[in-house]
PDB file of C-alpha atoms in Angstrom:
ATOM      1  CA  UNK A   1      14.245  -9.198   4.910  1.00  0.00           C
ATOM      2  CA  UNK A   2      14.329  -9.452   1.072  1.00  0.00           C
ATOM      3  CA  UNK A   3      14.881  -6.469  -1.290  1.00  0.00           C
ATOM      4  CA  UNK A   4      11.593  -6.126  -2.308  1.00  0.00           C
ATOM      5  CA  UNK A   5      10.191  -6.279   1.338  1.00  0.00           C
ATOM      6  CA  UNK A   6      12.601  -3.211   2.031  1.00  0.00           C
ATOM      7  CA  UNK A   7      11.621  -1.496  -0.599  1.00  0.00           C
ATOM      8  CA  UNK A   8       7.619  -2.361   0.453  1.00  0.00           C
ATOM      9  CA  UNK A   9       8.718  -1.240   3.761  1.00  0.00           C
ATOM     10  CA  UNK A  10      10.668   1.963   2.910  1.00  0.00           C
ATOM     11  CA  UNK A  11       7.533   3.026   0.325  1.00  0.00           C
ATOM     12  CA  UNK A  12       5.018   2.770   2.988  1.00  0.00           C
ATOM     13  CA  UNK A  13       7.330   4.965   4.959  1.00  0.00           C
ATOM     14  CA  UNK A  14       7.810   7.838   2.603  1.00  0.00           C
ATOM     15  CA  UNK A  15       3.856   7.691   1.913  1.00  0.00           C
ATOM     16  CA  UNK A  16       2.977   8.316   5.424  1.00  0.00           C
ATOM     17  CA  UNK A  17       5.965  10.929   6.780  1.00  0.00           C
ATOM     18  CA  UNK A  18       4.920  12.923   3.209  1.00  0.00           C
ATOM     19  CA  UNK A  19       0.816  12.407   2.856  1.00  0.00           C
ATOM     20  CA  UNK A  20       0.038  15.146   4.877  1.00  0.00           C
ATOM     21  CA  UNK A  21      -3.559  12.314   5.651  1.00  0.00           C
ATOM     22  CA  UNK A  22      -2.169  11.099   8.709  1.00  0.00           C
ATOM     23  CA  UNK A  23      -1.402  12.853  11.712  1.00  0.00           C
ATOM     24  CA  UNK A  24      -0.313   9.825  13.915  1.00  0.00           C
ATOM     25  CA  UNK A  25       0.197   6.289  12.090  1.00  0.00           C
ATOM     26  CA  UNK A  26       2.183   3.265  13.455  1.00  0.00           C
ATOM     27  CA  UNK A  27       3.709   0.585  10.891  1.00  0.00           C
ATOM     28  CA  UNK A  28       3.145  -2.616  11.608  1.00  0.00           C
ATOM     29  CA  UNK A  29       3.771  -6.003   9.713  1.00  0.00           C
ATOM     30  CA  UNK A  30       1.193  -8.308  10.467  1.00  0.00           C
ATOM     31  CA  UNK A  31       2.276 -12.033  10.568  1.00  0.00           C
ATOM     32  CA  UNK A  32      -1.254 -13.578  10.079  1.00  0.00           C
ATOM     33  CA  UNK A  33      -4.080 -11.943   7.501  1.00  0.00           C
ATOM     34  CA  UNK A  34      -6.923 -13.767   8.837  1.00  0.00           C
ATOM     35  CA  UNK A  35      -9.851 -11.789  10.196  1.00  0.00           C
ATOM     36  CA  UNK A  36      -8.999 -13.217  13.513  1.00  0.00           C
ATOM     37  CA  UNK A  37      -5.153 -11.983  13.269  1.00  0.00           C
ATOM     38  CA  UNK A  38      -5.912  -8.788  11.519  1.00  0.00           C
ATOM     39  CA  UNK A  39      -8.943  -7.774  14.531  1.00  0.00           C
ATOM     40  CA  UNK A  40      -6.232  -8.420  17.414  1.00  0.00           C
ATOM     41  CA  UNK A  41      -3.977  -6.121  15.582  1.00  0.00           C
ATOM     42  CA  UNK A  42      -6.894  -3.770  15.307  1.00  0.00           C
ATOM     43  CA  UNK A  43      -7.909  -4.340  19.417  1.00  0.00           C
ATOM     44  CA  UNK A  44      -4.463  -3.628  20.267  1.00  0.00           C
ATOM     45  CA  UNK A  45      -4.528  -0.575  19.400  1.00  0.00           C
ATOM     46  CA  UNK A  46      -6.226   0.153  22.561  1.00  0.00           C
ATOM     47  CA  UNK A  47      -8.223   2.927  20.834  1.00  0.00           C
ATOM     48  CA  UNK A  48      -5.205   5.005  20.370  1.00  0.00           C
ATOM     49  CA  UNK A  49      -6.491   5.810  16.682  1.00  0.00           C
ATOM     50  CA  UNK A  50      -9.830   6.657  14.848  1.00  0.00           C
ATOM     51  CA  UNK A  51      -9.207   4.332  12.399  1.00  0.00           C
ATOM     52  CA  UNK A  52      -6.774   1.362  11.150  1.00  0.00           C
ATOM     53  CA  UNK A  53      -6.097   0.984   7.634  1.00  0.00           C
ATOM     54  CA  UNK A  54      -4.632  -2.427   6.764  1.00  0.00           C
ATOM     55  CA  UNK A  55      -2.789  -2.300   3.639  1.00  0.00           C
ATOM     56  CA  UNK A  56      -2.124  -5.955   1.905  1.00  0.00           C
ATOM     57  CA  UNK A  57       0.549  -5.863  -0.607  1.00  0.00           C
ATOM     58  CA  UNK A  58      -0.607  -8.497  -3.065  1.00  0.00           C
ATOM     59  CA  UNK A  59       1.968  -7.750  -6.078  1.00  0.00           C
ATOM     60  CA  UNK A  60       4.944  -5.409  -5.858  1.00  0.00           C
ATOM     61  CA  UNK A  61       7.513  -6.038  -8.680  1.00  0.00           C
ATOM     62  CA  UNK A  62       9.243  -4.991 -11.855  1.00  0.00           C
ATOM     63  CA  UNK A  63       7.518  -6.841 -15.219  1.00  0.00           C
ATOM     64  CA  UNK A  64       8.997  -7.592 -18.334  1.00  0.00           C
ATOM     65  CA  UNK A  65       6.912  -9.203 -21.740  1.00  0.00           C
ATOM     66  CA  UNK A  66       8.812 -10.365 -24.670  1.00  0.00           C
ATOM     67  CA  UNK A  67       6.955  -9.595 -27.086  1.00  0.00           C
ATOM     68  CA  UNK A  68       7.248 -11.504 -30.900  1.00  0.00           C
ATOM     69  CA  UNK A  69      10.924 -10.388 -31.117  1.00  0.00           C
ATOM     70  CA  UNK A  70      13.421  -9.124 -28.502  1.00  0.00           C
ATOM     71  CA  UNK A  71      13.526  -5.925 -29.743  1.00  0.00           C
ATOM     72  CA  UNK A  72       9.902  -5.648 -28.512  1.00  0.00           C
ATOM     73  CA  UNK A  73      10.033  -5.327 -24.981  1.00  0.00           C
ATOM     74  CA  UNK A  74       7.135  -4.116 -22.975  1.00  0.00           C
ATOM     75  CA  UNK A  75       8.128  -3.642 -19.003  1.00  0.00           C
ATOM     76  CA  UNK A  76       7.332  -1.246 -15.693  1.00  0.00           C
ATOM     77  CA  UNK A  77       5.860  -1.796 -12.177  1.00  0.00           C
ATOM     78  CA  UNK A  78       2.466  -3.986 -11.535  1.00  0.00           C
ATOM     79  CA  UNK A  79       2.120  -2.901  -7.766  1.00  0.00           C
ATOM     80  CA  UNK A  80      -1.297  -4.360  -6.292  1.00  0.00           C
ATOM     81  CA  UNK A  81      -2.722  -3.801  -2.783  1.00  0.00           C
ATOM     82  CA  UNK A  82      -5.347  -4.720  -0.866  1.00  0.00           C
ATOM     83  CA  UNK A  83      -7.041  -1.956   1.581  1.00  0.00           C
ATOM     84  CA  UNK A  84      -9.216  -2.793   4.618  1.00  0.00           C
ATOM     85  CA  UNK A  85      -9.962   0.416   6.934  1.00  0.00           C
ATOM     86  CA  UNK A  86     -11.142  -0.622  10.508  1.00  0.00           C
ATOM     87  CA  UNK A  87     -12.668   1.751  13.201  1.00  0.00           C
ATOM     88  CA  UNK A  88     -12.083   0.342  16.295  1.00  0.00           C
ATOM     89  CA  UNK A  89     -13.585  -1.443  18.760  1.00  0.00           C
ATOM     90  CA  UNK A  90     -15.422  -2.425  15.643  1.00  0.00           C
ATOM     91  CA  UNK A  91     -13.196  -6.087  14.296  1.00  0.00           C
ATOM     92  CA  UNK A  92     -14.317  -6.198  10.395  1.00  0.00           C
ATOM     93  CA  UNK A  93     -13.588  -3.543   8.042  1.00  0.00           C
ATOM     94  CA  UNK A  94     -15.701  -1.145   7.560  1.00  0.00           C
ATOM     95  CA  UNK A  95     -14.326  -0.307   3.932  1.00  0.00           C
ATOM     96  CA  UNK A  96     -12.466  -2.894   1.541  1.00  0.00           C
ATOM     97  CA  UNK A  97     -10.989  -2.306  -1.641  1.00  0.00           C
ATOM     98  CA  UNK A  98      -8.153  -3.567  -4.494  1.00  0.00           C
ATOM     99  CA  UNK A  99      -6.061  -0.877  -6.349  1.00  0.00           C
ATOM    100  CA  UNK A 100      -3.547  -1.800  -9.152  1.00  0.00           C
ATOM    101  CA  UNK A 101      -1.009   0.296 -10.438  1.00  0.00           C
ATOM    102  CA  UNK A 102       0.903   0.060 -13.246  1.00  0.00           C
ATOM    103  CA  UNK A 103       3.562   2.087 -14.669  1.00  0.00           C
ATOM    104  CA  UNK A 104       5.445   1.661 -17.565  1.00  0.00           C
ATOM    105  CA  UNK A 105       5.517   0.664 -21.102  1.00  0.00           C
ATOM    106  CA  UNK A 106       7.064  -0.686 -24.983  1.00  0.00           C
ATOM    107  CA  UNK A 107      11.102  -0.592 -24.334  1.00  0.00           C
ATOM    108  CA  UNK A 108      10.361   0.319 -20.222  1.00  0.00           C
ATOM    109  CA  UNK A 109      12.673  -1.887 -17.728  1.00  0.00           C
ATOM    110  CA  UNK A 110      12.659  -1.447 -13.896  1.00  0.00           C
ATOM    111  CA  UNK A 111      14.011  -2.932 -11.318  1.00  0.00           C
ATOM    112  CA  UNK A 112      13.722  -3.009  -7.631  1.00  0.00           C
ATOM    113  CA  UNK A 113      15.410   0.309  -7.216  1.00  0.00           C
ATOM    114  CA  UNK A 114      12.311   1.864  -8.190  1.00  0.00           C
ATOM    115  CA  UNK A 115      10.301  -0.009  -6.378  1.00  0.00           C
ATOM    116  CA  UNK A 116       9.669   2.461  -3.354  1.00  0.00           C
ATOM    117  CA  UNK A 117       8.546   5.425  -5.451  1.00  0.00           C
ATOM    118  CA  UNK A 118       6.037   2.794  -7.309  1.00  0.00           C
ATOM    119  CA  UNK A 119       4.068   1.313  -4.197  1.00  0.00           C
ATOM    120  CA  UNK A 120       4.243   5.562  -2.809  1.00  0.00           C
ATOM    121  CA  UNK A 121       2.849   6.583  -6.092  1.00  0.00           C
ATOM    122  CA  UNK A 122       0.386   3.953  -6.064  1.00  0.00           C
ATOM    123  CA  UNK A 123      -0.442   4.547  -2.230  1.00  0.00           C
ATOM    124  CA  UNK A 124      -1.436   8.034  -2.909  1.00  0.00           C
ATOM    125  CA  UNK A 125      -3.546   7.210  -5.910  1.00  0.00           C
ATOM    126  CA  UNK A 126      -4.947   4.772  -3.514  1.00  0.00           C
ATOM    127  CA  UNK A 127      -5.302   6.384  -0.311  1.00  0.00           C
ATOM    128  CA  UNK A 128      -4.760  10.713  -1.095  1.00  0.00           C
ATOM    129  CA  UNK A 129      -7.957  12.832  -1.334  1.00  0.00           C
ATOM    130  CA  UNK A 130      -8.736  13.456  -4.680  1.00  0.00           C
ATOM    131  CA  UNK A 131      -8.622  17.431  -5.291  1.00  0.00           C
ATOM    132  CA  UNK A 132      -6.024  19.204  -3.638  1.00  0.00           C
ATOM    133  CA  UNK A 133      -8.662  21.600  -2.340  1.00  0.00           C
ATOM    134  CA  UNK A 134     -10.464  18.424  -0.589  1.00  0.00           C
ATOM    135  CA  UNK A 135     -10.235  18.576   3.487  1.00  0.00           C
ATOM    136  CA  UNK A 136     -11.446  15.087   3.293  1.00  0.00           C
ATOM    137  CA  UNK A 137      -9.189  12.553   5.061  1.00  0.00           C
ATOM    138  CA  UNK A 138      -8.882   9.344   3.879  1.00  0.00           C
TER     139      UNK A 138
END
C-alpha cells in the first residue's frame, strides 16, 4: 500500500468513527468499479445495512503551481471523490454525485502528511448534514 492510499484509508477512517452519520459502516476497498463489481459488493451485504455509499477517490494529492517566478508559489490539497449511495437489494445507485475540495493557496505547500485531515474535511463537506441542528442522515 502506497502513502497516499494509507492516508485515503486512514481519512475515511477518522470520518466515519467521528461523523456521528453512521451508526454501523464497514470499509471496504473494492477491486473492480464497474456497475457489475460495485452491485456484488452492494448484494453482499446481505441486507445488513439501509444503505451503501460507495465513495470513489478520483484525486487525492498535494498541488504545487509555479507561477511566473519561484517566489510565486501557489499550492494545497485538490481532493476529488466520486459518491454513489445504493439501497439494497436495489444494484444502481440511487444518488450520484462529484465533490472537489480544495484547500490552500499563494506560498501554501502540503504534503502527504496532511493528506488524511484533507479527504476527512472534504468527506464531511461531502457527506455531513448541513446545519448542526439537522436530524437528517446522510
Amino acid at each position: 500500500m502506497s502513502n497516499r492510499e494509507a492516508a485515503a484509508q486512514t481519512g475515511l477512517k477518522e470520518f466515519l468513527q467521528t461523523s456521528g452519520c453512521f451508526k454501523n459502516y464497514e470499509l471496504r476497498r473494492v477491486a473492480v468499479l464497474t456497475p457489475t463489481g460495485v452491485a456484488s459488493e452492494v448484494g453482499s451485504t446481505n441486507r445488513l445495512f439501509n444503505k451503501v455509499v460507495v465513495i470513489t477517490l478520483r484525486e487525492l494529492g498535494p498541488v504545487i503551481k509555479l507561477l511566473s517566478s519561484l517566489a510565486l508559489i501557489d499550492g494545497g490539497t485538490d481532493v476529488v471523490l466520486q459518491v454513489d449511495e445504493y439501497t439494497p437489494p436495489v444494484e444502481i445507485p440511487t444518488r450520484t454525485f462529484t465533490v472537489r475540495w480544495q484547500n490552500g493557496g499563494p506560498g501554501v505547500i502540503k504534503g502527504v502528511a496532511s493528506l488524511p485531515q484533507e479527504l476527512r474535511a472534504a468527506l464531511i463537506t461531502a457527506l455531513q448534514p448541513n446545519s448542526p441542528s439537522s436530524n437528517a442522515a446522510p
